[in-house]
XYZ file of C-alpha atoms in Angstrom:
329
model
C -13.343 -0.830 -9.720
C -11.735 -4.534 -9.424
C -12.297 -6.347 -6.351
C -9.418 -7.417 -4.335
C -10.101 -10.170 -1.749
C -8.791 -9.785 1.731
C -5.905 -11.767 2.919
C -8.349 -13.145 5.581
C -10.739 -14.215 2.914
C -8.192 -15.852 1.022
C -6.889 -17.829 3.829
C -10.154 -19.349 4.651
C -10.769 -20.132 1.210
C -7.557 -22.001 1.201
C -7.930 -23.465 4.522
C -11.287 -24.964 3.393
C -10.062 -26.184 0.241
C -7.244 -27.913 1.816
C -9.314 -29.398 4.209
C -11.840 -30.787 1.794
C -9.330 -32.507 -0.486
C -7.197 -33.994 2.418
C -10.389 -35.518 4.268
C -11.944 -36.926 1.082
C -9.257 -39.400 0.871
C -9.770 -40.300 4.511
C -13.306 -40.463 4.203
C -13.029 -42.591 0.882
C -10.787 -44.959 2.590
C -13.007 -45.771 5.767
C -16.574 -45.444 4.528
C -18.538 -46.832 1.664
C -20.501 -44.579 -0.914
C -23.590 -47.182 -1.664
C -27.347 -46.183 -0.999
C -27.768 -47.672 2.422
C -29.748 -50.582 1.331
C -27.816 -53.063 3.824
C -28.597 -50.547 6.601
C -24.922 -49.576 6.995
C -23.625 -45.753 7.503
C -22.265 -44.339 4.318
C -22.474 -40.872 2.829
C -25.178 -41.261 0.370
C -27.658 -42.997 2.765
C -30.572 -41.016 1.835
C -29.554 -40.639 -1.785
C -32.682 -42.603 -2.707
C -35.056 -42.154 0.269
C -34.674 -38.522 1.052
C -32.109 -36.862 -1.420
C -32.840 -33.204 -0.210
C -32.040 -34.154 3.527
C -28.846 -32.267 3.505
C -30.193 -28.879 2.038
C -33.003 -29.043 4.350
C -30.567 -29.395 7.467
C -28.186 -26.684 6.055
C -31.264 -24.209 5.293
C -32.727 -24.388 8.514
C -29.683 -24.518 10.586
C -28.468 -21.340 8.748
C -31.618 -19.376 9.103
C -31.293 -20.321 12.794
C -28.022 -18.944 13.113
C -28.543 -16.080 11.147
C -31.089 -15.037 13.940
C -28.818 -16.277 16.664
C -25.141 -16.825 15.833
C -24.649 -18.206 19.361
C -26.592 -21.296 18.480
C -23.544 -22.792 16.707
C -21.812 -23.462 19.926
C -25.013 -25.074 21.414
C -25.627 -27.405 18.602
C -22.093 -28.608 18.687
C -22.102 -29.091 22.178
C -25.517 -30.999 22.005
C -23.845 -33.113 19.268
C -21.140 -34.176 21.533
C -23.248 -34.860 24.712
C -25.238 -36.943 22.617
C -22.580 -39.095 21.622
C -20.408 -39.291 24.751
C -23.788 -40.896 26.502
C -24.870 -44.153 25.173
C -23.078 -43.230 21.664
C -24.688 -41.096 18.564
C -28.156 -42.027 18.806
C -30.328 -38.750 19.631
C -30.670 -39.829 23.561
C -30.051 -36.328 24.373
C -33.288 -34.919 22.532
C -35.671 -37.353 24.462
C -38.010 -35.519 27.158
C -38.491 -36.772 30.489
C -41.418 -38.777 31.306
C -43.432 -39.062 34.771
C -41.619 -42.724 34.940
C -37.949 -41.582 33.958
C -35.766 -38.398 34.259
C -33.974 -38.078 30.712
C -30.330 -36.973 29.982
C -31.280 -33.482 29.126
C -32.643 -33.081 32.504
C -29.318 -33.712 34.036
C -27.362 -30.757 35.770
C -24.638 -30.999 33.404
C -27.007 -30.637 30.397
C -29.508 -27.967 31.713
C -27.562 -25.024 29.867
C -28.198 -26.804 26.462
C -29.889 -24.990 23.908
C -31.049 -25.440 20.341
C -33.749 -28.264 20.367
C -36.141 -26.388 18.624
C -33.788 -26.125 15.534
C -33.588 -29.955 15.648
C -37.495 -30.041 15.900
C -37.963 -27.563 13.026
C -35.452 -29.913 10.707
C -37.450 -33.062 11.884
C -40.685 -31.631 11.141
C -39.840 -30.444 7.611
C -38.008 -33.789 6.869
C -41.122 -35.705 8.020
C -43.274 -33.429 5.875
C -41.068 -34.411 2.602
C -39.930 -38.088 3.716
C -41.849 -39.546 6.588
C -40.297 -42.216 8.756
C -36.698 -42.084 7.136
C -34.325 -39.598 8.669
C -33.299 -40.350 12.181
C -33.014 -37.859 14.939
C -29.464 -38.833 15.476
C -28.462 -38.146 11.867
C -30.017 -34.690 11.890
C -28.382 -33.720 15.155
C -24.957 -34.938 13.680
C -25.757 -33.201 10.349
C -26.854 -29.909 12.047
C -23.513 -29.725 14.102
C -21.482 -30.234 11.146
C -23.234 -27.327 9.495
C -22.631 -25.150 12.425
C -19.144 -25.717 12.364
C -19.026 -24.626 8.698
C -21.399 -21.550 9.506
C -19.146 -20.177 11.862
C -16.041 -20.269 9.839
C -14.660 -23.516 10.593
C -13.855 -26.573 8.046
C -16.288 -28.150 5.659
C -16.444 -31.724 6.098
C -19.193 -34.430 5.490
C -19.936 -37.536 7.618
C -21.566 -40.926 6.891
C -25.234 -41.403 7.849
C -27.574 -44.308 8.685
C -27.771 -44.022 12.481
C -30.612 -45.216 14.113
C -32.354 -43.334 17.104
C -31.896 -44.995 20.755
C -34.775 -45.644 22.850
C -32.821 -45.012 26.241
C -32.261 -41.680 27.923
C -31.189 -41.675 31.701
C -29.958 -38.988 33.852
C -27.691 -41.146 35.732
C -25.715 -41.971 32.487
C -24.461 -38.461 32.175
C -22.039 -39.042 35.142
C -20.036 -40.301 32.392
C -19.410 -36.880 30.762
C -16.145 -34.683 31.270
C -16.116 -32.537 34.035
C -14.455 -28.659 33.613
C -12.530 -29.657 36.592
C -10.799 -32.397 35.242
C -7.256 -32.179 34.524
C -5.400 -33.329 31.296
C -4.626 -36.816 32.567
C -8.315 -37.379 33.540
C -9.584 -36.026 30.284
C -6.890 -38.316 28.438
C -8.401 -41.336 30.318
C -12.134 -40.214 29.579
C -11.906 -39.826 26.317
C -9.628 -43.021 25.779
C -12.399 -44.801 26.971
C -14.125 -43.871 23.863
C -10.988 -44.784 21.613
C -9.709 -41.219 21.298
C -5.882 -40.071 21.510
C -4.498 -37.482 23.737
C -4.204 -35.325 20.443
C -7.748 -36.052 19.398
C -9.126 -35.012 22.911
C -7.351 -31.537 22.442
C -8.604 -31.262 19.036
C -12.230 -31.716 19.854
C -11.566 -29.309 22.771
C -10.834 -26.885 20.402
C -14.736 -26.336 20.014
C -14.415 -24.185 22.818
C -13.575 -21.632 20.197
C -17.249 -21.212 20.183
C -19.361 -20.415 23.003
C -19.077 -19.486 26.531
C -18.827 -21.080 30.030
C -20.972 -19.986 33.232
C -19.464 -18.821 36.322
C -20.317 -21.959 38.102
C -18.338 -24.279 36.030
C -14.844 -21.989 37.033
C -15.577 -19.947 40.237
C -13.727 -22.555 42.228
C -10.390 -21.399 40.036
C -11.153 -17.808 41.823
C -11.138 -18.899 45.426
C -7.226 -19.292 45.573
C -4.296 -18.054 43.524
C -4.124 -20.284 40.599
C -0.442 -20.398 39.120
C -2.074 -21.416 35.749
C -4.363 -18.436 35.486
C -3.134 -14.843 34.344
C -3.725 -12.545 37.099
C -5.360 -9.815 34.769
C -7.805 -12.455 33.415
C -8.416 -13.634 36.723
C -9.744 -10.365 37.559
C -11.897 -10.707 34.511
C -13.297 -13.893 35.469
C -14.119 -12.438 38.923
C -16.052 -9.451 37.654
C -18.214 -11.942 35.614
C -19.117 -13.939 38.696
C -20.493 -10.690 40.079
C -23.521 -11.205 38.537
C -24.092 -14.859 39.941
C -23.335 -18.436 38.796
C -25.202 -18.087 35.678
C -23.170 -15.166 34.338
C -21.581 -15.967 30.769
C -17.762 -15.642 30.067
C -16.726 -16.127 26.454
C -14.031 -18.739 25.853
C -12.079 -16.578 23.681
C -12.521 -13.210 22.198
C -14.161 -14.512 19.192
C -17.119 -16.423 20.794
C -19.086 -17.014 17.483
C -16.207 -17.570 14.943
C -14.505 -20.904 14.548
C -10.749 -20.404 14.715
C -7.804 -21.093 16.985
C -8.311 -18.229 19.280
C -8.949 -20.576 21.856
C -5.620 -22.237 21.648
C -3.791 -19.000 21.664
C -5.693 -17.816 24.472
C -4.349 -20.929 26.529
C -0.704 -19.886 25.534
C -1.442 -16.298 27.387
C -2.826 -18.426 30.493
C -6.426 -17.059 29.386
C -8.350 -20.248 29.848
C -11.770 -19.855 31.179
C -12.151 -23.356 32.563
C -9.413 -25.440 34.570
C -10.082 -28.353 31.857
C -9.008 -25.832 29.262
C -5.952 -24.473 30.833
C -4.395 -27.799 32.088
C -4.077 -28.805 28.091
C -1.429 -26.016 28.188
C 0.065 -26.907 31.585
C 0.198 -30.806 31.007
C 3.455 -31.975 29.511
C 1.175 -34.593 27.824
C -0.813 -32.228 25.670
C 1.138 -28.599 25.669
C 2.618 -29.563 22.555
C -0.660 -30.062 20.658
C -2.187 -26.857 21.946
C 0.970 -25.001 20.831
C 0.861 -26.562 17.564
C -3.140 -25.404 17.060
C -2.336 -22.392 18.280
C 0.412 -21.635 15.769
C -1.285 -23.544 12.704
C -5.280 -22.997 12.395
C -5.234 -25.183 9.081
C -3.849 -28.062 11.317
C -6.269 -27.670 13.878
C -9.008 -27.225 11.351
C -7.967 -30.679 9.990
C -7.515 -32.563 13.034
C -10.863 -31.418 14.422
C -12.830 -32.585 11.200
C -11.235 -35.833 11.550
C -12.004 -36.188 15.225
C -15.496 -35.043 14.865
C -16.207 -38.087 12.232
C -14.663 -40.153 14.536
C -16.997 -38.990 17.341
C -20.034 -39.276 15.042
C -19.369 -43.206 14.652
C -19.259 -44.026 18.605
C -21.856 -46.653 19.603
C -24.119 -46.240 16.718
C -27.624 -48.032 16.627
C -28.195 -49.942 13.546
C -31.341 -52.288 12.515
C -33.401 -53.443 15.471
C -31.159 -52.009 17.925
C -32.825 -48.566 17.040
C -35.565 -46.619 15.301
C -36.520 -43.497 13.254
C -38.419 -41.627 15.730
C -41.457 -39.883 14.410
C -40.778 -36.927 17.043
C -37.449 -36.422 18.288
C -38.408 -35.919 21.842
C -39.968 -39.062 22.282
C -39.572 -42.809 21.510
C -42.118 -44.393 18.953
């Protein structure tokens, strides 16, 4: 009997092919393809020094996600929280010491998970090519693999980031809050060079994962006209289990798709910061476009992710390649 692919599988193949071909041109224009001899970022930075880095990252990430698909959201979120604090330098991975409380122990980061996946990748790469691959690059590549594993766009990123030596709890005050409105989000992301549209595209990472009751319960104390009344009841039921009770951002919590944006059109956004993207006249058109066109969302998301991965990177003597991702050398 001849196999006939489903419409959904054909759609996914076409979306992935389109995003690959369209991003090739973008990446080619923006980044070189050398071997990293000059210390700069490029796609083939590890080609000569650690040629199997990408298969190692992919295999370990895929194995972890096979066991726990919810880690896809965790790895992407960890990458975001790393890049928005002191740049993409692996500072989120550093443990606190007796003299310093690190970023990961900030209240904003206590729900982060997946550190052991990064540790496993680092251990394997240190065994194969010691002292070569930075923890910052490992985290960035792991997030990329997590997006693809969950059904999102496939894209490549330049490598060559060095690991930072600073990780302080006070720096996490610069992370966006779930209570921000769209204008505040535009301002916060704008400080890092992102447009309003790029901010909305990156917010689409909430197509994966969950929010804890503590981050949205303030919406339930009074009538919120931006919140569907029936969905408000759903959120209230979730919160009966306490502040740590989890509510999926959308109906397909482990699938990377545009269902998150379609939920916002129905006023089913879990966080105030999510729903205000559709309420605000400055961003509603982007939400609507992504809700109607998943391929457009995928394309804009991957472009924004590549851009985010270049925030305030450390190079040369400004950073190091850690032997252990949890502590500086």
